[in-house]
């Protein structure tokens, strides 16, 4: 099933941007009258009929729409330190989008290998993965902030920090923290860089209500840990 | 921590092959007398002292060894249909190795996009991931066989087949199947191609004791499904 993405809708019509229009009309060779499926990135899937097949700006009439298409029963923010190798972080973005994630917040830690991060490629990966996995809600990829700033503004809900060192505070498993957590819960998980969070960052997180968690005995790369944590949440809610 | 791999050991000595020797001596500049950590790919980690620093064939004396280093409490075989794009399958090999897997069996289904598969690159990825994740046991990457041949020779233990279509038989979650399963269990999970298993393959699997499972509501790529299933097993045993 081929899905199109349209940010813009007015009344009963949707407008595909140039990239989507070219794909729809030139690559897939759709014509006026064809039925196409369009998502708006906010959770709504629309069955449409093409009314204008211009490759510069196609347009379609909405015949029916459904909200929460391909959605999930929780709100998940993954705050992850960007990896030295961009491909690895993008692999995490793609996999988290397929499984289910709402916000991906790149966070720069004291020990991060990568201090600069460009969100554009990750946003393209998320868009593509949303369409390929038949979801209608586009994960938000935030601009990077420091770990400390993220912790300070993390807000409410269940917050977890995943670090490797064994400190004084006992780390729990993600599943253990999620026991009894109801559907619709807001969950935030922070994953540190390869060099781990600094003791100061971990301390600040604990003081701000972050629960320390581990991801089992295996020594996982940053992006693997991020996908594993995303999967732990996903699997918890499918029972 | 830098880990070296040595298939060959004789008495109290280990021998690094050329590739490992070059890395040890030329790249990392180790000298006679240096302490190095060597794994044998069969589960044993050895603390050694370099006795010969030739870049063509280094040699080290074993000072102490420990079995089951970085191991896990179950035996997992992942039978996965190779993806059209090799990179994606290799991501799965790397991530499964980091988490914990014993055998990766590429299986060619009726609806597989890829009918030919070369194991060499996957074996290199597994070796590299084993070392990076501080494990001593190398996952076995089998030569590809057909899905039907794999099912016929799958042997004992808990066997699961993950397909997407909704048939007559109710699919359970992996976690549900694993409830009460003891440590040391032998587990096999088969993941189908993007086009899914054929009804005949699924039927043959059921007749051969494979339990039908799903991986939740999200529509996952083949390699994502494979990593998700591997993660479901990993997370089950960390409780």
CSV table of C-alpha atoms in Angstrom, one decimal:
chain,number,residue,atom,x,y,z
A,1,UNK,CA,0.0,0.0,0.0
A,2,UNK,CA,1.4,3.3,-1.1
A,3,UNK,CA,0.9,6.2,1.4
A,4,UNK,CA,1.2,9.9,0.6
A,5,UNK,CA,1.9,12.6,3.1
A,6,UNK,CA,0.1,16.0,3.0
A,7,UNK,CA,0.6,18.6,5.7
A,8,UNK,CA,-1.9,20.8,4.0
A,9,UNK,CA,-5.6,20.2,3.9
A,10,UNK,CA,-8.4,22.8,3.4
A,11,UNK,CA,-11.9,21.7,3.9
A,12,UNK,CA,-12.4,18.6,1.8
A,13,UNK,CA,-9.2,18.8,-0.2
A,14,UNK,CA,-5.6,17.8,0.5
A,15,UNK,CA,-2.5,19.2,-1.3
A,16,UNK,CA,0.6,17.2,-2.0
A,17,UNK,CA,3.9,19.1,-2.0
A,18,UNK,CA,6.2,18.9,-5.0
A,19,UNK,CA,8.2,15.9,-3.8
A,20,UNK,CA,5.0,13.9,-3.0
A,21,UNK,CA,3.4,15.1,-6.2
A,22,UNK,CA,6.3,13.9,-8.4
A,23,UNK,CA,6.3,10.6,-6.6
A,24,UNK,CA,2.5,10.2,-7.1
A,25,UNK,CA,2.2,11.4,-10.7
A,26,UNK,CA,5.6,10.8,-12.3
A,27,UNK,CA,6.8,7.7,-10.5
A,28,UNK,CA,3.6,5.9,-9.7
A,29,UNK,CA,1.7,7.4,-12.7
A,30,UNK,CA,-1.5,8.2,-10.9
A,31,UNK,CA,-4.2,10.1,-12.8
A,32,UNK,CA,-7.2,12.2,-12.0
A,33,UNK,CA,-9.8,9.9,-10.6
A,34,UNK,CA,-7.4,7.5,-8.9
A,35,UNK,CA,-8.0,6.6,-5.3
A,36,UNK,CA,-5.0,7.3,-3.0
A,37,UNK,CA,-4.3,7.1,0.7
A,38,UNK,CA,-3.0,10.2,2.3
A,39,UNK,CA,-1.8,10.8,5.9
A,40,UNK,CA,-1.5,14.2,7.5
A,41,UNK,CA,1.3,13.4,10.0
A,42,UNK,CA,-1.0,14.2,12.9
A,43,UNK,CA,-2.7,10.9,13.1
A,44,UNK,CA,-5.4,11.1,10.4
A,45,UNK,CA,-5.5,8.8,7.4
A,46,UNK,CA,-7.7,10.0,4.5
A,47,UNK,CA,-9.0,8.0,1.5
A,48,UNK,CA,-8.9,10.5,-1.3
A,49,UNK,CA,-9.6,10.8,-5.0
A,50,UNK,CA,-7.1,12.6,-7.1
A,51,UNK,CA,-8.6,15.8,-8.7
A,52,UNK,CA,-5.4,17.4,-10.0
A,53,UNK,CA,-2.5,15.3,-11.3
A,54,UNK,CA,0.0,18.1,-11.7
A,55,UNK,CA,3.5,16.8,-10.8
A,56,UNK,CA,4.2,20.3,-9.2
A,57,UNK,CA,1.3,20.2,-6.9
A,58,UNK,CA,-1.2,17.4,-7.0
A,59,UNK,CA,-4.5,17.8,-5.2
A,60,UNK,CA,-7.1,15.3,-4.0
A,61,UNK,CA,-10.6,15.2,-2.6
A,62,UNK,CA,-11.1,13.6,0.8
A,63,UNK,CA,-13.7,10.8,0.6
A,64,UNK,CA,-13.3,9.5,4.2
A,65,UNK,CA,-10.9,9.9,7.1
A,66,UNK,CA,-10.0,8.0,10.2
A,67,UNK,CA,-8.1,9.3,13.2
A,68,UNK,CA,-5.4,7.6,15.2
A,69,UNK,CA,-4.5,5.4,12.3
A,70,UNK,CA,-1.6,3.1,13.0
A,71,UNK,CA,-1.3,4.8,16.4
A,72,UNK,CA,-0.3,3.4,19.8
A,73,UNK,CA,-1.7,3.5,23.4
A,74,UNK,CA,1.1,5.6,25.0
A,75,UNK,CA,3.1,8.7,24.4
A,76,UNK,CA,6.8,8.0,24.1
A,77,UNK,CA,9.7,10.4,24.1
A,78,UNK,CA,13.1,8.9,23.4
A,79,UNK,CA,16.0,11.3,24.4
A,80,UNK,CA,19.1,9.8,22.8
A,81,UNK,CA,22.7,11.0,22.5
A,82,UNK,CA,23.5,11.2,18.8
A,83,UNK,CA,26.1,8.6,17.8
A,84,UNK,CA,29.4,9.4,16.2
A,85,UNK,CA,28.2,7.6,13.1
A,86,UNK,CA,25.0,9.3,11.7
A,87,UNK,CA,23.8,6.1,10.0
A,88,UNK,CA,23.5,4.4,13.4
A,89,UNK,CA,21.3,7.2,14.8
A,90,UNK,CA,19.2,7.2,11.7
A,91,UNK,CA,18.7,3.4,12.0
A,92,UNK,CA,17.3,4.0,15.5
A,93,UNK,CA,15.0,6.8,14.1
A,94,UNK,CA,13.7,4.4,11.5
A,95,UNK,CA,13.1,1.5,13.8
A,96,UNK,CA,11.6,3.6,16.6
A,97,UNK,CA,9.2,5.1,14.0
A,98,UNK,CA,8.2,1.6,12.8
A,99,UNK,CA,7.5,0.4,16.4
A,100,UNK,CA,5.9,3.6,17.7
A,101,UNK,CA,7.5,6.8,19.1
A,102,UNK,CA,6.1,10.3,19.5
A,103,UNK,CA,9.2,12.5,20.1
A,104,UNK,CA,12.8,11.8,19.4
A,105,UNK,CA,15.0,14.3,21.3
A,106,UNK,CA,18.7,14.3,20.4
A,107,UNK,CA,20.5,15.2,23.6
A,108,UNK,CA,24.2,16.2,23.8
A,109,UNK,CA,25.9,14.8,26.9
A,110,UNK,CA,29.2,15.9,28.5
A,111,UNK,CA,30.7,12.6,27.2
A,112,UNK,CA,28.9,12.7,23.8
A,113,UNK,CA,31.1,11.8,20.8
A,114,UNK,CA,29.0,14.1,18.7
A,115,UNK,CA,28.4,17.6,19.8
A,116,UNK,CA,26.6,18.8,16.7
A,117,UNK,CA,23.5,17.2,15.1
A,118,UNK,CA,21.6,18.0,12.0
A,119,UNK,CA,17.9,17.0,12.3
A,120,UNK,CA,17.0,17.2,8.6
A,121,UNK,CA,18.1,13.7,7.6
A,122,UNK,CA,16.4,12.2,10.6
A,123,UNK,CA,13.2,13.9,9.8
A,124,UNK,CA,13.3,12.5,6.3
A,125,UNK,CA,14.0,9.0,7.7
A,126,UNK,CA,11.0,9.4,10.1
A,127,UNK,CA,8.7,10.5,7.3
A,128,UNK,CA,9.7,7.6,5.1
A,129,UNK,CA,9.3,5.1,7.9
A,130,UNK,CA,5.9,6.5,8.9
A,131,UNK,CA,4.6,5.9,5.4
A,132,UNK,CA,6.2,2.5,5.0
A,133,UNK,CA,4.8,1.3,8.3
A,134,UNK,CA,1.3,2.6,7.6
A,135,UNK,CA,1.1,5.1,10.4
A,136,UNK,CA,-0.4,8.6,10.2
A,137,UNK,CA,1.5,10.4,13.0
A,138,UNK,CA,4.9,11.7,12.3
A,139,UNK,CA,7.4,11.4,15.2
A,140,UNK,CA,8.7,14.9,16.1
A,141,UNK,CA,12.4,15.1,15.8
A,142,UNK,CA,13.5,18.0,18.1
A,143,UNK,CA,16.5,20.2,17.7
A,144,UNK,CA,19.4,19.0,19.9
A,145,UNK,CA,19.7,20.3,23.4
A,146,UNK,CA,22.1,19.5,26.2
A,147,UNK,CA,21.3,16.6,28.6
A,148,UNK,CA,21.0,19.1,31.4
A,149,UNK,CA,18.5,21.3,29.6
A,150,UNK,CA,16.5,18.3,28.6
A,151,UNK,CA,16.3,17.0,32.1
A,152,UNK,CA,15.3,20.5,33.4
A,153,UNK,CA,12.4,20.7,30.9
A,154,UNK,CA,11.3,17.1,30.8
A,155,UNK,CA,7.9,17.7,32.5
A,156,UNK,CA,5.6,15.1,33.8
A,157,UNK,CA,4.9,11.4,33.3
A,158,UNK,CA,7.1,8.4,33.8
A,159,UNK,CA,10.7,9.4,33.2
A,160,UNK,CA,13.6,6.9,33.0
A,161,UNK,CA,17.4,7.3,32.6
A,162,UNK,CA,19.4,4.4,31.3
A,163,UNK,CA,23.0,4.4,32.3
A,164,UNK,CA,25.6,1.7,32.5
A,165,UNK,CA,27.6,2.5,35.6
A,166,UNK,CA,26.5,0.9,38.9
A,167,UNK,CA,25.9,3.7,41.3
A,168,UNK,CA,24.3,3.8,44.7
A,169,UNK,CA,20.8,3.7,43.3
A,170,UNK,CA,19.6,0.4,42.2
A,171,UNK,CA,18.5,0.3,38.6
A,172,UNK,CA,15.3,-1.4,37.6
A,173,UNK,CA,14.2,-3.0,34.3
A,174,UNK,CA,12.0,-0.9,32.0
A,175,UNK,CA,9.3,-3.6,32.3
A,176,UNK,CA,9.4,-3.3,36.1
A,177,UNK,CA,8.9,0.4,36.0
A,178,UNK,CA,6.0,0.0,33.5
A,179,UNK,CA,4.1,-2.6,35.6
A,180,UNK,CA,0.6,-1.3,36.2
A,181,UNK,CA,1.2,1.8,34.0
A,182,UNK,CA,-2.1,2.5,32.2
A,183,UNK,CA,-2.7,3.0,28.5
A,184,UNK,CA,-2.3,6.6,27.4
A,185,UNK,CA,0.7,7.1,29.8
A,186,UNK,CA,3.4,9.6,29.0
A,187,UNK,CA,6.8,8.0,29.0
A,188,UNK,CA,10.2,9.5,28.6
A,189,UNK,CA,13.5,7.4,28.3
A,190,UNK,CA,16.9,8.9,28.1
A,191,UNK,CA,19.8,6.9,26.6
A,192,UNK,CA,23.3,8.0,27.2
A,193,UNK,CA,26.3,8.2,24.8
A,194,UNK,CA,28.9,5.4,24.4
A,195,UNK,CA,30.9,6.9,27.2
A,196,UNK,CA,27.8,6.9,29.4
A,197,UNK,CA,26.2,9.8,31.3
A,198,UNK,CA,28.5,11.7,33.7
A,199,UNK,CA,27.7,11.2,37.5
A,200,UNK,CA,26.6,14.8,37.6
A,201,UNK,CA,24.1,14.3,34.7
A,202,UNK,CA,22.8,11.1,36.4
A,203,UNK,CA,22.5,12.9,39.7
A,204,UNK,CA,20.5,15.8,38.1
A,205,UNK,CA,18.2,13.3,36.4
A,206,UNK,CA,17.5,11.5,39.7
A,207,UNK,CA,16.8,14.8,41.4
A,208,UNK,CA,14.3,15.6,38.6
A,209,UNK,CA,12.3,12.4,39.0
A,210,UNK,CA,14.1,10.2,36.5
A,211,UNK,CA,14.1,6.6,37.5
A,212,UNK,CA,17.4,4.7,36.9
A,213,UNK,CA,16.9,1.7,34.6
A,214,UNK,CA,19.1,-0.9,33.0
A,215,UNK,CA,18.6,-2.8,29.8
A,216,UNK,CA,19.8,-6.2,30.9
A,217,UNK,CA,23.3,-7.7,31.0
A,218,UNK,CA,24.3,-7.1,27.4
A,219,UNK,CA,26.6,-4.3,26.5
A,220,UNK,CA,24.6,-2.4,23.8
A,221,UNK,CA,25.7,0.3,21.5
A,222,UNK,CA,23.8,3.6,22.0
A,223,UNK,CA,21.5,3.1,19.0
A,224,UNK,CA,20.8,-0.6,20.0
A,225,UNK,CA,20.0,0.5,23.6
A,226,UNK,CA,17.7,3.2,22.2
A,227,UNK,CA,15.8,0.6,20.0
A,228,UNK,CA,15.8,-1.9,22.8
A,229,UNK,CA,14.2,0.6,25.2
A,230,UNK,CA,11.6,1.6,22.5
A,231,UNK,CA,10.9,-2.1,22.0
A,232,UNK,CA,10.5,-2.7,25.8
A,233,UNK,CA,7.8,-0.1,25.9
A,234,UNK,CA,6.1,-1.4,22.7
A,235,UNK,CA,6.1,-5.0,23.9
A,236,UNK,CA,4.7,-3.9,27.3
A,237,UNK,CA,1.6,-2.4,25.8
A,238,UNK,CA,0.8,-5.3,23.4
A,239,UNK,CA,0.0,-7.7,26.2
B,1,UNK,CA,38.2,-2.7,26.2
B,2,UNK,CA,39.8,-4.2,23.1
B,3,UNK,CA,39.0,-7.9,22.5
B,4,UNK,CA,40.9,-10.2,20.2
B,5,UNK,CA,39.6,-13.4,18.6
B,6,UNK,CA,41.6,-16.5,18.4
B,7,UNK,CA,40.1,-19.8,17.0
B,8,UNK,CA,43.4,-21.6,17.7
B,9,UNK,CA,44.7,-22.4,21.1
B,10,UNK,CA,47.2,-25.1,22.0
B,11,UNK,CA,47.8,-25.8,25.7
B,12,UNK,CA,48.5,-22.5,27.3
B,13,UNK,CA,49.0,-20.5,24.2
B,14,UNK,CA,46.7,-18.7,21.7
B,15,UNK,CA,47.5,-17.8,18.2
B,16,UNK,CA,46.0,-14.7,16.5
B,17,UNK,CA,45.4,-15.0,12.7
B,18,UNK,CA,46.9,-12.4,10.4
B,19,UNK,CA,44.0,-10.0,10.5
B,20,UNK,CA,43.9,-10.0,14.3
B,21,UNK,CA,47.7,-9.8,14.5
B,22,UNK,CA,47.9,-6.8,12.3
B,23,UNK,CA,45.2,-5.1,14.3
B,24,UNK,CA,46.9,-6.0,17.6
B,25,UNK,CA,50.5,-5.1,16.6
B,26,UNK,CA,50.3,-2.5,13.8
B,27,UNK,CA,47.1,-0.6,14.7
B,28,UNK,CA,47.0,-0.9,18.5
B,29,UNK,CA,50.8,-1.2,18.8
B,30,UNK,CA,51.0,-3.9,21.4
B,31,UNK,CA,54.4,-5.3,22.3
B,32,UNK,CA,55.7,-8.5,23.9
B,33,UNK,CA,54.7,-8.5,27.5
B,34,UNK,CA,51.4,-6.5,27.1
B,35,UNK,CA,48.3,-8.0,28.6
B,36,UNK,CA,45.5,-8.6,26.1
B,37,UNK,CA,42.0,-10.1,26.3
B,38,UNK,CA,41.3,-12.9,23.8
B,39,UNK,CA,38.0,-14.8,23.2
B,40,UNK,CA,37.8,-18.1,21.4
B,41,UNK,CA,34.3,-17.7,19.9
B,42,UNK,CA,33.1,-20.8,21.9
B,43,UNK,CA,32.4,-18.9,25.1
B,44,UNK,CA,35.8,-18.6,26.8
B,45,UNK,CA,37.5,-15.4,27.6
B,46,UNK,CA,41.3,-15.6,28.3
B,47,UNK,CA,43.5,-12.9,29.8
B,48,UNK,CA,46.8,-13.4,28.0
B,49,UNK,CA,50.2,-11.9,27.8
B,50,UNK,CA,51.7,-11.3,24.4
B,51,UNK,CA,54.8,-13.5,23.8
B,52,UNK,CA,55.3,-12.9,20.0
B,53,UNK,CA,54.3,-9.6,18.5
B,54,UNK,CA,54.8,-10.5,14.8
B,55,UNK,CA,52.1,-8.8,12.7
B,56,UNK,CA,51.8,-11.9,10.6
B,57,UNK,CA,51.0,-14.2,13.5
B,58,UNK,CA,51.0,-13.0,17.1
B,59,UNK,CA,51.0,-15.4,19.9
B,60,UNK,CA,50.1,-15.0,23.6
B,61,UNK,CA,50.3,-17.0,26.8
B,62,UNK,CA,47.0,-17.7,28.7
B,63,UNK,CA,47.2,-16.4,32.2
B,64,UNK,CA,43.5,-17.1,33.2
B,65,UNK,CA,40.3,-18.0,31.5
B,66,UNK,CA,36.6,-17.9,32.2
B,67,UNK,CA,33.8,-19.8,30.5
B,68,UNK,CA,30.4,-18.4,29.4
B,69,UNK,CA,31.8,-14.9,29.3
B,70,UNK,CA,29.1,-12.5,28.2
B,71,UNK,CA,26.8,-15.4,27.7
B,72,UNK,CA,23.0,-15.7,28.1
B,73,UNK,CA,20.6,-18.1,29.8
B,74,UNK,CA,18.9,-19.6,26.7
B,75,UNK,CA,19.8,-20.9,23.3
B,76,UNK,CA,18.2,-18.8,20.5
B,77,UNK,CA,18.0,-19.7,16.8
B,78,UNK,CA,16.7,-16.9,14.6
B,79,UNK,CA,15.6,-18.1,11.2
B,80,UNK,CA,15.1,-15.0,9.0
B,81,UNK,CA,14.4,-14.5,5.4
B,82,UNK,CA,17.2,-12.4,3.9
B,83,UNK,CA,16.1,-8.9,2.9
B,84,UNK,CA,16.4,-7.5,-0.6
B,85,UNK,CA,18.9,-4.9,0.8
B,86,UNK,CA,21.9,-6.7,2.4
B,87,UNK,CA,22.6,-3.8,4.8
B,88,UNK,CA,19.3,-4.3,6.5
B,89,UNK,CA,20.0,-8.0,7.2
B,90,UNK,CA,23.4,-7.2,8.4
B,91,UNK,CA,22.0,-4.6,10.9
B,92,UNK,CA,19.9,-7.5,12.2
B,93,UNK,CA,23.0,-9.7,12.5
B,94,UNK,CA,24.8,-7.0,14.4
B,95,UNK,CA,22.0,-6.1,16.8
B,96,UNK,CA,21.1,-9.8,17.4
B,97,UNK,CA,24.7,-10.5,18.3
B,98,UNK,CA,24.8,-7.5,20.7
B,99,UNK,CA,21.7,-8.7,22.5
B,100,UNK,CA,22.3,-12.4,22.4
B,101,UNK,CA,21.7,-15.0,19.7
B,102,UNK,CA,23.3,-18.5,19.1
B,103,UNK,CA,22.4,-19.3,15.5
B,104,UNK,CA,21.3,-17.2,12.6
B,105,UNK,CA,19.7,-19.3,9.9
B,106,UNK,CA,19.0,-17.4,6.6
B,107,UNK,CA,15.9,-19.1,5.2
B,108,UNK,CA,14.6,-18.6,1.6
B,109,UNK,CA,10.8,-18.5,1.4
B,110,UNK,CA,8.5,-18.9,-1.5
B,111,UNK,CA,7.9,-15.2,-1.4
B,112,UNK,CA,11.4,-14.1,-0.6
B,113,UNK,CA,12.8,-11.1,-2.5
B,114,UNK,CA,16.3,-12.5,-2.2
B,115,UNK,CA,16.8,-16.1,-3.3
B,116,UNK,CA,20.6,-16.1,-3.0
B,117,UNK,CA,22.5,-15.1,0.2
B,118,UNK,CA,26.2,-14.8,0.9
B,119,UNK,CA,27.1,-15.6,4.5
B,120,UNK,CA,30.6,-14.2,4.5
B,121,UNK,CA,29.8,-10.5,5.3
B,122,UNK,CA,27.3,-11.5,8.0
B,123,UNK,CA,30.0,-13.7,9.6
B,124,UNK,CA,32.3,-10.7,9.7
B,125,UNK,CA,29.6,-8.5,11.2
B,126,UNK,CA,28.9,-11.1,13.9
B,127,UNK,CA,32.5,-11.4,14.8
B,128,UNK,CA,33.0,-7.7,15.0
B,129,UNK,CA,29.8,-7.3,17.1
B,130,UNK,CA,30.8,-10.2,19.4
B,131,UNK,CA,34.1,-8.4,20.2
B,132,UNK,CA,32.5,-4.9,20.5
B,133,UNK,CA,29.8,-6.2,22.9
B,134,UNK,CA,32.3,-8.1,25.1
B,135,UNK,CA,31.0,-11.6,24.4
B,136,UNK,CA,33.0,-14.8,23.9
B,137,UNK,CA,30.6,-16.9,21.8
B,138,UNK,CA,30.3,-16.3,18.1
B,139,UNK,CA,26.8,-16.7,16.7
B,140,UNK,CA,26.8,-19.4,14.0
B,141,UNK,CA,25.6,-18.0,10.7
B,142,UNK,CA,24.3,-21.0,8.7
B,143,UNK,CA,24.3,-21.4,5.0
B,144,UNK,CA,20.9,-20.5,3.5
B,145,UNK,CA,18.2,-23.2,3.2
B,146,UNK,CA,14.6,-23.1,2.1
B,147,UNK,CA,11.9,-22.4,4.7
B,148,UNK,CA,10.6,-25.9,4.1
B,149,UNK,CA,13.9,-27.6,4.7
B,150,UNK,CA,14.5,-25.5,7.8
B,151,UNK,CA,11.1,-26.4,9.3
B,152,UNK,CA,11.7,-30.1,8.6
B,153,UNK,CA,15.0,-30.1,10.4
B,154,UNK,CA,14.2,-27.7,13.2
B,155,UNK,CA,14.4,-30.2,16.0
B,156,UNK,CA,13.2,-29.8,19.5
B,157,UNK,CA,12.6,-26.9,21.9
B,158,UNK,CA,10.2,-24.0,21.7
B,159,UNK,CA,9.6,-23.1,18.0
B,160,UNK,CA,7.7,-20.0,16.9
B,161,UNK,CA,6.7,-18.8,13.4
B,162,UNK,CA,5.9,-15.1,13.0
B,163,UNK,CA,3.6,-14.3,10.1
B,164,UNK,CA,1.4,-11.4,9.4
B,165,UNK,CA,-1.7,-12.8,7.9
B,166,UNK,CA,-4.6,-13.7,10.1
B,167,UNK,CA,-5.4,-17.3,9.6
B,168,UNK,CA,-7.6,-19.7,11.5
B,169,UNK,CA,-5.0,-20.3,14.2
B,170,UNK,CA,-4.8,-17.6,16.8
B,171,UNK,CA,-1.4,-16.0,17.1
B,172,UNK,CA,0.1,-15.4,20.6
B,173,UNK,CA,2.7,-12.9,21.6
B,174,UNK,CA,6.3,-14.1,22.1
B,175,UNK,CA,6.1,-13.2,25.8
B,176,UNK,CA,3.0,-15.3,26.2
B,177,UNK,CA,4.7,-18.3,24.6
B,178,UNK,CA,7.7,-17.8,26.9
B,179,UNK,CA,5.8,-17.6,30.1
B,180,UNK,CA,7.2,-20.1,32.5
B,181,UNK,CA,9.9,-21.2,30.2
B,182,UNK,CA,13.0,-22.1,32.2
B,183,UNK,CA,16.5,-20.8,31.8
B,184,UNK,CA,18.6,-22.8,29.4
B,185,UNK,CA,15.6,-23.3,27.1
B,186,UNK,CA,16.1,-23.9,23.4
B,187,UNK,CA,14.1,-21.4,21.4
B,188,UNK,CA,13.7,-21.0,17.6
B,189,UNK,CA,11.9,-18.1,15.9
B,190,UNK,CA,11.2,-17.9,12.2
B,191,UNK,CA,10.6,-14.5,10.6
B,192,UNK,CA,9.1,-14.3,7.1
B,193,UNK,CA,9.9,-12.1,4.1
B,194,UNK,CA,8.2,-8.8,3.3
B,195,UNK,CA,5.6,-10.7,1.4
B,196,UNK,CA,5.0,-13.0,4.4
B,197,UNK,CA,5.2,-16.8,4.5
B,198,UNK,CA,2.9,-18.6,2.1
B,199,UNK,CA,-0.1,-20.4,3.6
B,200,UNK,CA,1.6,-23.8,2.7
B,201,UNK,CA,4.8,-22.8,4.6
B,202,UNK,CA,2.7,-21.7,7.6
B,203,UNK,CA,0.7,-24.9,7.5
B,204,UNK,CA,3.9,-27.0,7.4
B,205,UNK,CA,5.3,-25.1,10.3
B,206,UNK,CA,2.2,-25.6,12.4
B,207,UNK,CA,2.3,-29.3,11.6
B,208,UNK,CA,5.9,-29.4,12.7
B,209,UNK,CA,5.2,-27.9,16.1
B,210,UNK,CA,5.8,-24.2,15.4
B,211,UNK,CA,3.6,-21.9,17.4
B,212,UNK,CA,2.2,-19.0,15.5
B,213,UNK,CA,3.1,-15.7,17.0
B,214,UNK,CA,2.6,-12.0,16.3
B,215,UNK,CA,4.8,-9.1,17.2
B,216,UNK,CA,2.1,-6.6,18.1
B,217,UNK,CA,0.1,-4.2,15.9
B,218,UNK,CA,2.9,-2.4,14.2
B,219,UNK,CA,3.8,-3.3,10.6
B,220,UNK,CA,7.5,-4.0,10.9
B,221,UNK,CA,10.1,-4.5,8.2
B,222,UNK,CA,11.7,-8.0,8.1
B,223,UNK,CA,14.9,-7.0,9.9
B,224,UNK,CA,12.9,-4.9,12.4
B,225,UNK,CA,10.7,-7.9,13.2
B,226,UNK,CA,13.8,-10.1,13.5
B,227,UNK,CA,15.4,-7.7,16.0
B,228,UNK,CA,12.1,-7.2,17.9
B,229,UNK,CA,11.7,-11.0,18.3
B,230,UNK,CA,15.3,-11.3,19.5
B,231,UNK,CA,14.7,-8.4,21.9
B,232,UNK,CA,11.4,-10.0,23.2
B,233,UNK,CA,13.4,-13.2,24.1
B,234,UNK,CA,16.3,-11.1,25.7
B,235,UNK,CA,13.9,-9.0,27.7
B,236,UNK,CA,12.0,-12.0,28.9
B,237,UNK,CA,15.1,-13.6,30.5
B,238,UNK,CA,16.3,-10.4,32.2
B,239,UNK,CA,13.4,-10.3,34.7
